[in-house]
Structure formats: structure tokens, C-alpha cells
Coordinates of C-alpha atoms in Angstrom, one line a residue:
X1 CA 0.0 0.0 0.0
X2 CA 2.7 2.8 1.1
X3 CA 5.7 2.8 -0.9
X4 CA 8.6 4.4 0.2
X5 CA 9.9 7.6 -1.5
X6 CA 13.8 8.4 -0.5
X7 CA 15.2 10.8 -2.9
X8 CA 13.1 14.0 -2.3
X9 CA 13.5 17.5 -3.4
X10 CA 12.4 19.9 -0.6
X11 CA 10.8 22.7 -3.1
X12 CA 9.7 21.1 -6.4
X13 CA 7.9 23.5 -8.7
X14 CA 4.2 23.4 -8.3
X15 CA 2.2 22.5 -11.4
X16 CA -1.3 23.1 -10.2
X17 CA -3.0 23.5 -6.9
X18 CA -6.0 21.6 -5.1
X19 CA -7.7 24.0 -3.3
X20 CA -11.0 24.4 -1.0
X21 CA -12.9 26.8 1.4
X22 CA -12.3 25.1 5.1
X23 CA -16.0 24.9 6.4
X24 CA -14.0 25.7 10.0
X25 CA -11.8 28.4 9.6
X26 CA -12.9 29.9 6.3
X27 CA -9.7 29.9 4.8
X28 CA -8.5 28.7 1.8
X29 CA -6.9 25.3 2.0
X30 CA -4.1 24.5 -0.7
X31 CA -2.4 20.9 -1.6
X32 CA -0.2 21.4 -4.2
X33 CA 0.5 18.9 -7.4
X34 CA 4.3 19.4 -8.3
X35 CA 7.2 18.2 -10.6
X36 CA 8.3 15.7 -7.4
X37 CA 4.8 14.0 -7.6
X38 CA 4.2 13.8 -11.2
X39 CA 6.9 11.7 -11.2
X40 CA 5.9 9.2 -8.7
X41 CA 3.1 9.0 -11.2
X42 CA 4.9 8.9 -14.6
X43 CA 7.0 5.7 -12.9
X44 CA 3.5 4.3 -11.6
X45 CA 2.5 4.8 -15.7
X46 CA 5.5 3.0 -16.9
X47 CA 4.3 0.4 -14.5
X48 CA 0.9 0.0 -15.7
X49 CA 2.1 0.3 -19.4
X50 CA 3.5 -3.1 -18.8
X51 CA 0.0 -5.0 -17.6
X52 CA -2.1 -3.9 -20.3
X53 CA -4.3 -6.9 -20.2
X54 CA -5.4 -5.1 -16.3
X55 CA -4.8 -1.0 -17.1
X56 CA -5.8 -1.2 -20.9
X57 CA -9.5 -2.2 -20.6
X58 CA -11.1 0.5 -19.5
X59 CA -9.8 4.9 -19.6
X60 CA -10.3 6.0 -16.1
X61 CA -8.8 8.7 -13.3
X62 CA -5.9 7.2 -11.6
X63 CA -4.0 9.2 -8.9
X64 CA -1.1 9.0 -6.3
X65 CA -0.5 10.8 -3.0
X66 CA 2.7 11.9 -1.2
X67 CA 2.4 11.9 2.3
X68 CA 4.5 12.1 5.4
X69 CA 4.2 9.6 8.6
X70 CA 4.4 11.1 12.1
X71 CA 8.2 10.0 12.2
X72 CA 9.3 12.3 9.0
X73 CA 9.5 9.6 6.3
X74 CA 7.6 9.8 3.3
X75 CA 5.4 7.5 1.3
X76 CA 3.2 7.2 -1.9
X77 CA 0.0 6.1 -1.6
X78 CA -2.3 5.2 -5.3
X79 CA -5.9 4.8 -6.1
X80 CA -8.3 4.2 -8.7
X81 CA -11.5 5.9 -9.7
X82 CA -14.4 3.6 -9.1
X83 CA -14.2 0.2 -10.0
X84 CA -11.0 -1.4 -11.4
X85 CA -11.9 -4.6 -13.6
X86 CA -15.1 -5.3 -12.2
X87 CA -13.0 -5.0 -8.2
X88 CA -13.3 -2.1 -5.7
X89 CA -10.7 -3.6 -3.5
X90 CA -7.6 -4.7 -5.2
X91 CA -4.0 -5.2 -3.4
X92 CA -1.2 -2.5 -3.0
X93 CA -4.4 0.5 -4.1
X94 CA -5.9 2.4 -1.6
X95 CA -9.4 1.0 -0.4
X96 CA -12.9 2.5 -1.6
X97 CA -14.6 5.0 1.3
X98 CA -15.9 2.8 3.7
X99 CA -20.0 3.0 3.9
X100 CA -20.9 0.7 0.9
X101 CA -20.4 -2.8 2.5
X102 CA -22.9 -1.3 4.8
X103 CA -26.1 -0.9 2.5
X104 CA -24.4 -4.2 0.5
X105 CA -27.6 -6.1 1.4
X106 CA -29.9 -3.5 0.7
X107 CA -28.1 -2.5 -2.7
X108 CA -28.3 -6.1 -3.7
X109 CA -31.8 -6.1 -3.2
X110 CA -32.8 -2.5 -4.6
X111 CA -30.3 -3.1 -7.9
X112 CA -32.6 -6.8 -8.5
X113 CA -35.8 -5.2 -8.1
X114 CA -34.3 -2.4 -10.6
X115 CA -33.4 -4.5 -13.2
X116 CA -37.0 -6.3 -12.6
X117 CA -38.3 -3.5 -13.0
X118 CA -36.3 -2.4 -16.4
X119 CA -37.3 -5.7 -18.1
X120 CA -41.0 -5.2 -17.0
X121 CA -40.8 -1.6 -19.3
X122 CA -39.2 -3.3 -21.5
X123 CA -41.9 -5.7 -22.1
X124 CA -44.0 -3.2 -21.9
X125 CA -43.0 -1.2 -24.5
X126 CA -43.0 -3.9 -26.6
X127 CA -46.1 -5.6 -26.7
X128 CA -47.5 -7.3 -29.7
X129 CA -50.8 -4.8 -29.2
X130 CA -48.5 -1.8 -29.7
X131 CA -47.3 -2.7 -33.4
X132 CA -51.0 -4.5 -33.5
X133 CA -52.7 -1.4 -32.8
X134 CA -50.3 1.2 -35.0
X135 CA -50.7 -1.1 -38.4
X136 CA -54.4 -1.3 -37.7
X137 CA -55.0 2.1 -37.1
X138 CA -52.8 3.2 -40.6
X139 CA -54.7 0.1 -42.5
X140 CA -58.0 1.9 -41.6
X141 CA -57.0 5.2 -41.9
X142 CA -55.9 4.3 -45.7
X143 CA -59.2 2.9 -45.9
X144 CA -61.1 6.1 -45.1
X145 CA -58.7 8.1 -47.1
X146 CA -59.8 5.7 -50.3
X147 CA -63.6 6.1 -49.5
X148 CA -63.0 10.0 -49.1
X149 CA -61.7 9.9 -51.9
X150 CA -64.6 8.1 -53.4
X151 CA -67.1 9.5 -52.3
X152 CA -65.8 13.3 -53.0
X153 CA -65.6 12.0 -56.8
X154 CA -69.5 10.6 -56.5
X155 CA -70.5 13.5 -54.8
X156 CA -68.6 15.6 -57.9
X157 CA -71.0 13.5 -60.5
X158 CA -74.4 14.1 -58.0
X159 CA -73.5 18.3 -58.5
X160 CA -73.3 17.7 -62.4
X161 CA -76.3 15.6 -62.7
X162 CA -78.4 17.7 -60.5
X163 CA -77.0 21.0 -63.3
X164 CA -78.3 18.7 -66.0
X165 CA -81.6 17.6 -64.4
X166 CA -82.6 21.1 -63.9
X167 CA -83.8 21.2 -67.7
X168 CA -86.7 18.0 -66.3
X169 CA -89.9 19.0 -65.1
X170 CA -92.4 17.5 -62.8
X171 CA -92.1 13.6 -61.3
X172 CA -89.3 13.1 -63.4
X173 CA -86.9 16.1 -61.9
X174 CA -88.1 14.8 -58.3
X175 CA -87.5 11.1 -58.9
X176 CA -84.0 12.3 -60.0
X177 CA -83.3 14.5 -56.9
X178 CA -84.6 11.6 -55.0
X179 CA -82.4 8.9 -56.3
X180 CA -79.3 11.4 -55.8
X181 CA -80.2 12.3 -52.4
X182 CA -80.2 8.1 -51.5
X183 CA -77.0 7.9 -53.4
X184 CA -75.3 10.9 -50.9
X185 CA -77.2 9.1 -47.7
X186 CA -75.7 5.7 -48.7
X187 CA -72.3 7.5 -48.8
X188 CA -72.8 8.6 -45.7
X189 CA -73.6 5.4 -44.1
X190 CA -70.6 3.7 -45.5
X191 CA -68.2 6.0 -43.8
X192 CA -69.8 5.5 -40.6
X193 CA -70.3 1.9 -40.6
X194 CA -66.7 1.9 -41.6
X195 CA -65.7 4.6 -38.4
X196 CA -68.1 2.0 -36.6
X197 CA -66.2 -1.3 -37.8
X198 CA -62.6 0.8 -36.9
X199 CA -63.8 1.8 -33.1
X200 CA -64.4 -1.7 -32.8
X201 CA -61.7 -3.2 -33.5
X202 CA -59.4 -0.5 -32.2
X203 CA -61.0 0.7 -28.6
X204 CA -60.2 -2.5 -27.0
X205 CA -56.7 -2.4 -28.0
X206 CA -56.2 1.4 -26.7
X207 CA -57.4 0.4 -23.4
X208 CA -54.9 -2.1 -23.2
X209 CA -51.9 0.9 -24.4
X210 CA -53.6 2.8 -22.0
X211 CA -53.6 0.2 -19.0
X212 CA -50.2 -0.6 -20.4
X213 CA -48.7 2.9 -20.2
X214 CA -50.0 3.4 -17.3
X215 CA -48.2 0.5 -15.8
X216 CA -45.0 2.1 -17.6
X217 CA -45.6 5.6 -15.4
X218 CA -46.0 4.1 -12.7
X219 CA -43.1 1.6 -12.5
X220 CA -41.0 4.6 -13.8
X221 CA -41.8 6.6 -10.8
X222 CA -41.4 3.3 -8.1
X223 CA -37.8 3.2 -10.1
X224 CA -37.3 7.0 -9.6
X225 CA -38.1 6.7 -5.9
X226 CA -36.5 3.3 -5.5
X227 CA -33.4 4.7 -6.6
X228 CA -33.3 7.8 -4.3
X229 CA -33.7 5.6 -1.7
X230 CA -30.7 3.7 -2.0
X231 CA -28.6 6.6 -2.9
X232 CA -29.8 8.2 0.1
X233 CA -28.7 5.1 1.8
X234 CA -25.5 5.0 0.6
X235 CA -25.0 8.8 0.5
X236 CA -25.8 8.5 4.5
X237 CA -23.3 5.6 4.9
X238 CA -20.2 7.0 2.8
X239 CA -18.0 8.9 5.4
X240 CA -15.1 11.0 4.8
X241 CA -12.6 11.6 7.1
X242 CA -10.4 14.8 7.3
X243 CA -7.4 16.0 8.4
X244 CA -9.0 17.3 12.0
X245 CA -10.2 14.0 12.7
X246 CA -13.8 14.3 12.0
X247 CA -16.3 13.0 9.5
X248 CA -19.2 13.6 7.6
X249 CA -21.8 12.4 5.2
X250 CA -22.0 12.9 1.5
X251 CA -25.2 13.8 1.9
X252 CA -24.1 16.3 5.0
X253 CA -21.4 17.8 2.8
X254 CA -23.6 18.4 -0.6
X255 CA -27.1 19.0 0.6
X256 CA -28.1 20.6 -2.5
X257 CA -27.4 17.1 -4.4
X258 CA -24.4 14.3 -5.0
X259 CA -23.9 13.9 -8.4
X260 CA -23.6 10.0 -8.7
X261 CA -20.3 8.7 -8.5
X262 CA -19.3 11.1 -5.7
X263 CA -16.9 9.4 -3.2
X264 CA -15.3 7.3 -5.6
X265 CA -13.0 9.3 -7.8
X266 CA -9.6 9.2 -6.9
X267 CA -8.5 12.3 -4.8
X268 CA -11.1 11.7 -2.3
X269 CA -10.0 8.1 -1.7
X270 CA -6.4 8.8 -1.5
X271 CA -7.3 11.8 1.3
X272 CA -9.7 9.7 3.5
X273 CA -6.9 7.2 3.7
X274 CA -4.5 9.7 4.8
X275 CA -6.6 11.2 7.0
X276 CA -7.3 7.8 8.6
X277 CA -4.3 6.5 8.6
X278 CA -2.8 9.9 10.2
X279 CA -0.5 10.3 6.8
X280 CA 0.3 14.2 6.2
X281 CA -0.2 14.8 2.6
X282 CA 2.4 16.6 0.5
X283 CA 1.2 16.6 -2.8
X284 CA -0.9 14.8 -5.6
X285 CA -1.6 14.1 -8.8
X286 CA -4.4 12.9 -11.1
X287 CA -3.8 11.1 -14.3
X288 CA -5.8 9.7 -17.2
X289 CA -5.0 6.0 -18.0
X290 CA -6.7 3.5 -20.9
X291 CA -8.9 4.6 -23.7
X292 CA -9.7 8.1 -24.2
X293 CA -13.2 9.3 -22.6
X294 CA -14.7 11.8 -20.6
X295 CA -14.2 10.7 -17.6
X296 CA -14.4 12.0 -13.8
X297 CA -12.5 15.1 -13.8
X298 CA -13.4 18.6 -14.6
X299 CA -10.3 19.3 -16.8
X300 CA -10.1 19.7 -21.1
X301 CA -8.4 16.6 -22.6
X302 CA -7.6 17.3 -26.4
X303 CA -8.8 21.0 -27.0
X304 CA -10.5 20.7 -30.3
X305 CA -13.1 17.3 -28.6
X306 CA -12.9 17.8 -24.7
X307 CA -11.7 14.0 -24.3
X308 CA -9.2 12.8 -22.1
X309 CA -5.3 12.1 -23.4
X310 CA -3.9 8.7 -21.6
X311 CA -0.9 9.9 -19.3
X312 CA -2.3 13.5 -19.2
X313 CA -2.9 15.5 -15.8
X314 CA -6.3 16.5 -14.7
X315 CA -7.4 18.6 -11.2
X316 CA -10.1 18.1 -9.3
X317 CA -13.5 17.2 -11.1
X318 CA -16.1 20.3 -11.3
X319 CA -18.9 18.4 -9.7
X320 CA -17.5 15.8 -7.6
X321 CA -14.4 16.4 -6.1
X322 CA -14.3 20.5 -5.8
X323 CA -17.2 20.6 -3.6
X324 CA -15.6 18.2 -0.9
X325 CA -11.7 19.4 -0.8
X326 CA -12.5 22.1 2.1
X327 CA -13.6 19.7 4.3
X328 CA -11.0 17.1 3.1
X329 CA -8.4 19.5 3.2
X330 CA -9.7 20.7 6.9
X331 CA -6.5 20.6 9.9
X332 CA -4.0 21.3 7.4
X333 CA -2.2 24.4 7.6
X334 CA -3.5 27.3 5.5
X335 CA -0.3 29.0 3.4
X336 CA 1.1 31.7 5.5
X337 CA 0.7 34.4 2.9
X338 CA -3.0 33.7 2.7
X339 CA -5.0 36.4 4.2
X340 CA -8.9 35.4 5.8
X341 CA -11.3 35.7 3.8
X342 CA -14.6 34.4 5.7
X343 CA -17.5 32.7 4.1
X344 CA -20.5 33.4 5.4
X345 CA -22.7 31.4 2.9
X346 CA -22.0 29.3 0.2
X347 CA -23.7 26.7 -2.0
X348 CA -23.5 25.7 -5.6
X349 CA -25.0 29.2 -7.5
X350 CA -23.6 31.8 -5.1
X351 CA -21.2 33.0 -2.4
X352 CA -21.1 35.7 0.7
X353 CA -18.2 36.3 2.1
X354 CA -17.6 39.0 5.2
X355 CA -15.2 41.4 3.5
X356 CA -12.7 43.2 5.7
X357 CA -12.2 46.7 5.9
X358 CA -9.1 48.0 3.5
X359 CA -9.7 45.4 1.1
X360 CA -11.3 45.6 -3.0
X361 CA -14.2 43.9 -3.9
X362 CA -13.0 44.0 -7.5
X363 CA -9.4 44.2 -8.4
X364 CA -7.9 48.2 -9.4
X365 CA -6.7 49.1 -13.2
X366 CA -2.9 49.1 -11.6
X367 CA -0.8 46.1 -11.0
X368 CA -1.2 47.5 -7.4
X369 CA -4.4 47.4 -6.8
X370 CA -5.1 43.8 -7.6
X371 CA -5.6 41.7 -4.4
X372 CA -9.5 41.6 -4.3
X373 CA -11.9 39.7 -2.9
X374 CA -13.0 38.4 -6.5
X375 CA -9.4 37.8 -7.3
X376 CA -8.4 35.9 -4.3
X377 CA -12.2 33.9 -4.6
X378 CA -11.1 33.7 -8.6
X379 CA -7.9 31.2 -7.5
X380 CA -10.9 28.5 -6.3
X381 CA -13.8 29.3 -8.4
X382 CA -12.8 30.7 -11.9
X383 CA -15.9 31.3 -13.2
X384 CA -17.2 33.4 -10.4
X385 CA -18.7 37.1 -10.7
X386 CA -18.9 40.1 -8.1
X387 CA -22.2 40.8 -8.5
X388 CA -22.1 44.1 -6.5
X389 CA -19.4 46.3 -5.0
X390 CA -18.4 47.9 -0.9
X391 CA -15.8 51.0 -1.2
X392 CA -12.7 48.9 0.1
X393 CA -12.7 50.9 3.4
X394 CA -16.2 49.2 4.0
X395 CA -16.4 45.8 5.5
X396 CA -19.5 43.9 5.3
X397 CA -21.7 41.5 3.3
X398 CA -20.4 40.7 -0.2
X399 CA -22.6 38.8 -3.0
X400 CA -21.0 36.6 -5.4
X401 CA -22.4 34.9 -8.3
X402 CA -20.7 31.3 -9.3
X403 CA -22.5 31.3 -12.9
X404 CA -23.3 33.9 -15.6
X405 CA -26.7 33.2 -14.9
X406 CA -26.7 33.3 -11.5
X407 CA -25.3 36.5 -12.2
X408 CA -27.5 37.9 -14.4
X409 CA -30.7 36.9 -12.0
X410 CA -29.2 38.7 -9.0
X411 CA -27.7 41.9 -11.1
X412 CA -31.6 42.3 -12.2
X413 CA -32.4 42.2 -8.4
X414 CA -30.1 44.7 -7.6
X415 CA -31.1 47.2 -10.5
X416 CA -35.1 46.4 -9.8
X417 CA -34.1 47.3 -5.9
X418 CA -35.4 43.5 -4.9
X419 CA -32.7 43.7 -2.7
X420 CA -32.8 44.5 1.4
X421 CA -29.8 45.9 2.7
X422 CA -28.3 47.5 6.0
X423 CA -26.0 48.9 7.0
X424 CA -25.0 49.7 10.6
X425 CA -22.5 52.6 11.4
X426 CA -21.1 55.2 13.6
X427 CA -21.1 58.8 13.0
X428 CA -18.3 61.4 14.6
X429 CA -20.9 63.7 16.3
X430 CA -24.5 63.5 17.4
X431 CA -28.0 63.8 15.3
X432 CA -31.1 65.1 16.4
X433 CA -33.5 62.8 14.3
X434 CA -33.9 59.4 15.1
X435 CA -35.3 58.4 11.8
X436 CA -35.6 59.4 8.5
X437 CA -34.7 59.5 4.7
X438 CA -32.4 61.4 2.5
X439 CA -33.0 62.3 -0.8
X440 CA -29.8 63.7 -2.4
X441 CA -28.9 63.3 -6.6
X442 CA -25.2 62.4 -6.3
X443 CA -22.4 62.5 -9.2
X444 CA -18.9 62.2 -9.2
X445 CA -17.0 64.6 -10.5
X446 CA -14.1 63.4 -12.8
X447 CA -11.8 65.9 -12.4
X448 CA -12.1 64.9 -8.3
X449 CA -12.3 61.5 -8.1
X450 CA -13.3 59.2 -6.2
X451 CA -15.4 62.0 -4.5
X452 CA -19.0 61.9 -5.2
X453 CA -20.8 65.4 -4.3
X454 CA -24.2 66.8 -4.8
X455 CA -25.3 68.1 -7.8
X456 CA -29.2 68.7 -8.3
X457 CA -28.3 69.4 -12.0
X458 CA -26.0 66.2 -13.2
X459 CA -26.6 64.3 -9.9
X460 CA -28.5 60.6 -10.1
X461 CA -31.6 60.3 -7.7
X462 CA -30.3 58.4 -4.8
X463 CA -32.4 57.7 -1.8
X464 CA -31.2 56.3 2.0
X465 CA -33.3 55.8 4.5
X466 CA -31.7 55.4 8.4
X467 CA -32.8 54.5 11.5
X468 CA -30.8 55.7 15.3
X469 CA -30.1 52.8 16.9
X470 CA -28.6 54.5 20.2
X471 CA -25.7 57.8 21.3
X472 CA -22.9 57.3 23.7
X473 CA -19.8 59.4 24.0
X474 CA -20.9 62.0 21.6
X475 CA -20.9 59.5 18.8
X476 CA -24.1 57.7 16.8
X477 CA -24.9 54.5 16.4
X478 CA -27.1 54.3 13.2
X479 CA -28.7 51.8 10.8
X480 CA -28.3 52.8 7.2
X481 CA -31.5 50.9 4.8
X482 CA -30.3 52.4 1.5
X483 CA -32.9 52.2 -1.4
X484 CA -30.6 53.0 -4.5
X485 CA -26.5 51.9 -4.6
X486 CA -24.9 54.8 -5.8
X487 CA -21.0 55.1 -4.8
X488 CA -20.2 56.2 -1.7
X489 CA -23.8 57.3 -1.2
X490 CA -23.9 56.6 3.0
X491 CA -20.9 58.2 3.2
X492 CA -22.1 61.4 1.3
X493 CA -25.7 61.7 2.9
X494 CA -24.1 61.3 6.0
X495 CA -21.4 63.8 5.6
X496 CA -23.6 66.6 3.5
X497 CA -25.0 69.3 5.5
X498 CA -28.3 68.7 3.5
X499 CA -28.4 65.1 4.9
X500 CA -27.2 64.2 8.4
X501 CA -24.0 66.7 8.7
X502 CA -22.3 64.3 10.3
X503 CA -19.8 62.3 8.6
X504 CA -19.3 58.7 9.5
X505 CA -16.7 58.1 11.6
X506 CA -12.9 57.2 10.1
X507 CA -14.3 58.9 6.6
X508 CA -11.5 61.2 6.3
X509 CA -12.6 61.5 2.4
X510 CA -15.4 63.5 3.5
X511 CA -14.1 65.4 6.2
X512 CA -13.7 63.2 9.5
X513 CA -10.4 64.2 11.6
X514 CA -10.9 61.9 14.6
X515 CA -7.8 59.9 14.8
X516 CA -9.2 56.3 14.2
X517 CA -7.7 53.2 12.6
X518 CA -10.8 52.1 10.5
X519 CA -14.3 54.0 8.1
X520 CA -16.6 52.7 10.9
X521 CA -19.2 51.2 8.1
X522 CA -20.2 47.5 8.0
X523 CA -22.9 45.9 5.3
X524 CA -24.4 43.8 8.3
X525 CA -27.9 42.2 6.5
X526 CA -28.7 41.4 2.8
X527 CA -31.9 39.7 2.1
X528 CA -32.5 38.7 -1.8
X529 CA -34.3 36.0 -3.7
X530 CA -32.1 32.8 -4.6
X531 CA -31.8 32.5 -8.0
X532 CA -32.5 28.8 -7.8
X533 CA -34.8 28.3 -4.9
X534 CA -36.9 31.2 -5.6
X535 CA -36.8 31.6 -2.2
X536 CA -36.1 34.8 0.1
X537 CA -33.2 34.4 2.1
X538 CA -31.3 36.6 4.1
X539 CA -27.8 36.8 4.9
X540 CA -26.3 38.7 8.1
X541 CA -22.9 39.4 9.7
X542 CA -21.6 40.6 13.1
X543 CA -20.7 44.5 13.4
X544 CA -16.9 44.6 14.0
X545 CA -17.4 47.5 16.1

């Protein structure tokens, strides 16, 4: 199982990182794949090359693990994705997550009446009374087409005769009319008998198709349910262990859904092992082995088809592996240069995190100004979207959208003021209202930037309404609710003697002098609709001060 690696190099160049959100400490959690590692996977690869009768049958996600014991030596661990040759346990490879010999009985069982079920549709579906019922119904329906016909060329003849029959006169024009009259009843009668003769024969065989597909809807939706169950069952019963010694559920650490196959793809294998076996990992590695294919990971194969390349290196799969490497990762040590970044909500469309004071929420136009919450967020999710802004001296509540669509959805909420938001701060002097609103068209003036000021000519509208939450030591404590998002629009309404005249305190933009480390303005509740749920939720954070 371990094999020991001797010749090391203490600081290999890293190649790519594995990264995740620790649902403990917030921080970003790294475990790096480098040169040293890839290596212990190209040998494992000339390995395999050699037993193609056992690595050749099937393309899946192999990977290897370099990990450190508690006495300082290191060791390579490897595993599989899945199954290997029909075998989830094979010797010298890293065992599955235990939790499936656990609901073995129950699988069995389920899986039987699954494929009982499958044959039963597939019977079903092809019943003799189906074809039966379709060559009937086209063998009458050329029958009526015919007697249409027919009867649309007698009925043609019956128009002429009656033109020509005009020129009679007396019993003979009415024994003439009468005869063609009979002759358009008769037609009649023939199509009917021969609607008559079709229901017939076909009515009994639709309520069998309909019995029949009825049978089909309802064994699909005792499969459908059948099959949640056992997921659930196995979803409850596959643990995974992380570095601070604890465990959870699949189903505990993706709520919003497990895409199947989660929990056996290589990376989270080879990190519950370590993790049980108290091995400190160093680095890994994912590799594609066997025919090419789309398999389990999130990476681009070839370019120009999206398939994976044998002896290629892929990170962590999108859907199955990315969501679970914060916890996995968890009780490792974050990088030293990382700074926190807090996440105060998170699931698969969107993130909040608790920005900090002094830090962008979008990176600058200099090479200076680019650590950012987005760009920092942008090293774990790179397809993530700020979807609005906080001036960088204001901490608080900050919305992230983890699709373009997402995006899109809560951008429209934000422009249609759908949105709740508050803000709590504290003001360098004391008020004499104790609620209210301001009104006050703000624009910024570009030769004075990033000052926004007053202007009733050029100025947007821009509306904030507060609330006095309490005074003490000649400061105020107040509760901004603003209605519109204009750029620095507290901090102007607060500051401008036609709002409160009081700027907030720490804004030394606008005119505050009191020697104070921080803009004392925190984005403490956002309440919006979830772009998935439909649902309103709100989001809140603690004031830092």
C-alpha cells in the first residue's frame, strides 16, 4: 500500500494546486501537485504500461498521494476511480470509502428489483398490441382516405347531374333528386359503418396501451423513488474523514445534491486514507489511464473534442471532487501568505463572504491594486462574478455569483431594488433625528475623483433611509436601509450638510479628523431571492465595532 519515496526534493515547482474553502476556519486550504509528484506518477504509468491486459481495458482517473508519517518519512499512496476490472478492492491500491459494505444487502436487493423493473418496461414497450394497434389504425385510416376519396368524386357526379336535371320538369326532376339524395345518404352510411367497424376493432386495443402505459408511469416513478432511496442510503453511509479527525456524510457535505459517482474518484479516496491512517499529505496528482473518454474530472483533454489524453494530468472534477476538498483538506495548515477571507454562505449558484475593511471587492486598473476579494475567490472558483461592490474601506456583506446566470438573475435584483440591505454605522458627532430619509442626486466629479458630491443638475436620484439605533460618548450609532447603490452614497448623505452633517466616523474623504484606525461602516444584512430556490433568504454578519 505505502511505498517508500527516499530521494526528495524539498521545493519542487508546483504544477497546479487543489484548493477548497475550510468549512471551519474559512480559509483557503491548498495541496499542491508538483514536478516531485508527477513523477511518482509517470513511474507508476510505466508500470501500468507493462499489464495492459489489467490498465488497458477501460480509460479511467488514476492518482497517487505523497504523504509524510508522524516520524518524518515519506510515502506514496495510489488509487483508482471507481471500480478497477469489475474489483473495488484490489491489493497494493488504496481501499474504496468505507460505507458501501454497509447498505451491500440493501443495494443487492434494490439493484434486483431495478433490473426487474427495467425488463418489465421493456416488455412493456413492446407488446405485440402496440405494433397491432399502430398497423391497424394506418390500415384503416388508408381505408377512409380511399372512400374519401370516393365518395368526394361521386359526390362531384351528383352536382353535375343535378345541373343537368334542372332542364326536367315534374315527377321526373323529383324522382331524380330523389335517387341522388339516396345515393349521398348511402355515402354517408358507408363511412360511418366503416368509423363503426374501426372503433371496434381498435377501442379494446387502446385500453390495453392505456392500462399498459399506465403500468410504464407508474413503474418509472417506483424506479425513480427506488433509486433515491438507495442513494440516500448510501449517501448516508459514505463517510469521509479529514485531516482534524472528524467525519461527515455525503449527503451532510452536498445538501443541495451528489452527483452520482461522488466518493469514488480518486482524490477523495487517496485523502480519506490519509486522513485515517494519520499520513500528512504533501502533494498529488491525477492522471488519465486507458482509452480516451470523458471521464471524472473537470479538466479539457484534447482542446478541439474535450476528451481525455492517456498519461495526461487533470485537477479536481467540477462536480464531484471541488465541492468536498474544504472539508477534506480541513486541519491542514493554511499557506502563511494567505489572508482570511470568511465565508458566510455558500452553495453551488452563489457565495457571501464577510469582506474586511481595506480590502477591494473588484481588483484596481494598476498592477497595485489587484488583491480583491474576487481575485483571491477567482484562485478556487474561476468562473465566479462580483455581483455588487463595498468601497474597500467598508467591510461587510459581499454577493458573489458562481454562474453567468446566476449573475444575471441577481444583477436584475439589484437594478429592480429587490434587494434588502443594512448597514450599521457610527457617526463622529451626534443627530437630532432618530429616523428618516435622505434624498440627495449624487455624481462624481471626474476631475475629483473618487469624491461623489451633490449636484441637483447632473446628480443621479439616490435615496437612503436610516434609523438611530442608540448615542454614547458624543458618537451615533445608526442603521443605514439604502434604497438605491450609488458610490459612496452613505458616506455622502451622512457627511452633507443637506443630509445628516455628520460624517461617518474614520471617513477622512469627506471630512472626519478623529484619529481612528478604520471608516466605521459594515454591510451587516442582505436579504434577496435565490436564483434557484426562488426563495427569500437573508444573509447577516456581526458588526466589528
Amino acid at each position: 500500500m505505502l511505498d517508500r519515496i527516499t530521494d526528495r526534493n524539498p521545493n519542487p515547482p508546483i504544477t497546479y494546486v487543489y484548493a477548497g474553502l475550510c468549512p471551519h476556519s474559512g480559509k483557503i486550504l491548498k495541496l499542491p501537485r508538483t514536478h516531485e509528484v508527477e513523477q511518482i506518477a509517470r513511474n507508476l504509468m510505466v508500470e501500468m504500461a507493462r499489464e495492459e491486459d489489467i490498465y488497458a481495458r477501460e480509460g479511467k482517473m488514476y492518482g497517487v498521494l505523497l504523504v509524510e508519517t508522524t516520524t518524518g518519512e515519506y510515502y506514496s499512496i495510489k488509487a483508482f476511480s471507481g471500480l478497477l476490472n469489475g474489483e473495488a478492492i484490489v491489493a497494493g491500491w488504496v481501499p474504496p470509502i468505507p460505507g458501501r459494505d454497509r447498505v451491500a444487502i440493501s443495494e443487492a436487493a434494490t439493484l434486483a428489483d431495478l433490473a426487474a423493473m427495467k425488463q418489465e418496461l421493456i416488455a412493456l414497450d413492446r407488446i405485440p398490441a402496440r405494433e397491432h394497434y399502430r398497423l391497424l389504425t394506418a390500415e384503416f385510416a388508408a381505408k377512409l382516405e380511399k372512400l374519401s376519396i370516393e365518395h368526394r368524386q361521386r359526390k362531384a357526379f351528383r352536382q353535375q347531374q343535378r345541373q343537368q336535371e334542372s332542364t326536367l320538369s315534374g315527377l321526373a326532376v323529383t324522382a331524380a333528386l330523389d335517387e341522388l339524395t339516396a345515393q349521398s345518404r348511402q355515402d354517408g352510411r358507408e363511412r360511418r359503418q366503416l368509423k363503426q367497424a374501426r372503433d371496434a376493432v381498435l377501442q379494446p386495443l387502446q385500453e390495453l396501451l392505456n392500462r399498459t402505459d399506465d403500468r410504464i408511469r407508474e413503474l418509472k416513478q417506483l424506479r425513480k423513488i427506488r433509486s433515491r432511496e438507495l442513494q440516500t442510503q448510501m449517501h448516508d453511509a459514505y463517510r469521509l474523514m479529514n485531516f482534524l479527525g472528524t467525519s461527515s456524510s455525503l449527503r451532510e457535505l452536498m445538501p443541495a445534491g451528489i452527483p452520482t459517482g461522488t466518493g469514488d474518484c480518486c482524490a477523495p479516496k487517496l485523502l480519506h486514507y490519509a486522513a485515517s491512517q494519520g499520513l500528512k499529505p504533501i502533494a498529488m496528482a491525477e492522471f488519465w489511464w486507458g482509452g480516451a473518454g470523458d471521464g471524472e474530472t473537470g479538466g479539457l483533454g484534447d482542446e478541439e473534442t474535450g476528451r481525455r489524453i492517456q498519461g495526461e494530468f487533470y485537477g479536481a472534477c467540477v462536480e464531484r471532487c471541488q465541492p468536498l476538498m474544504g472539508f477534506m483538506l480541513a486541519g491542514l495548515s493554511p499557506q502563511p501568505s494567505e489572508l482570511d477571507l470568511p465565508i458566510i454562505y455558500e452553495d453551488e449558484y452563489l457565495i457571501a463572504v464577510d469582506k474586511p475593511a481595506g480590502l477591494l471587492s473588484v481588483p484596481g486598473r494598476t498592477i497595485d491594486l489587484q488583491d480583491s476579494v474576487l481575485t483571491r475567490l477567482r484562485e478556487l472558483y474561476p468562473e465566479i462574478y462580483s455581483v455588487h461592490r463595498l468601497d474597500r474601506d467598508t467591510s461587510g456583506i459581499l454577493l458573489l455569483a458562481r454562474d453567468k446566470l446566476t449573475y444575471r438573475h441577481l444583477s436584475q435584483q439589484f437594478e429592480a431594488r429587490q434587494t434588502h440591505k443594512v448597514y450599521e454605522a457610527i457617526l463622529g458627532g451626534r443627530i437630532g433625528l432618530e429616523k428618516g430619509s435622505i434624498g440627495l442626486p449624487l455624481w462624481g466629479d471626474p476631475l475629483d475623483r473618487p469624491r461623489q458630491k451633490v449636484d441637483f443638475s447632473l446628480g443621479k436620484p439616490s435615496l437612503t433611509k436610516f434609523q438611530v439605533v442608540g448615542q454614547i460618548d458624543g458618537y451615533t450609532r445608526i442603521e443605514f436601509m439604502p434604497v438605491t447603490g450609488r458610490s459612496h452614497q452613505l458616506r455622502v448623505h451622512a457627511a452633507d450638510a443637506r443630509g445628516l452633517g455628520v460624517c461617518i466616523l474614520g471617513d477622512r474623504l469627506y471630512g472626519c479628523q478623529a484619529n481612528v484606525e478604520r471608516l466605521h461602516l459594515h454591510a451587516r444584512e442582505l436579504s434577496f431571492i435565490h436564483p434557484d430556490t426562488l426563495e427569500r433568504i437573508s444573509i447577516q454578519t456581526q458588526c466589528p465595532f
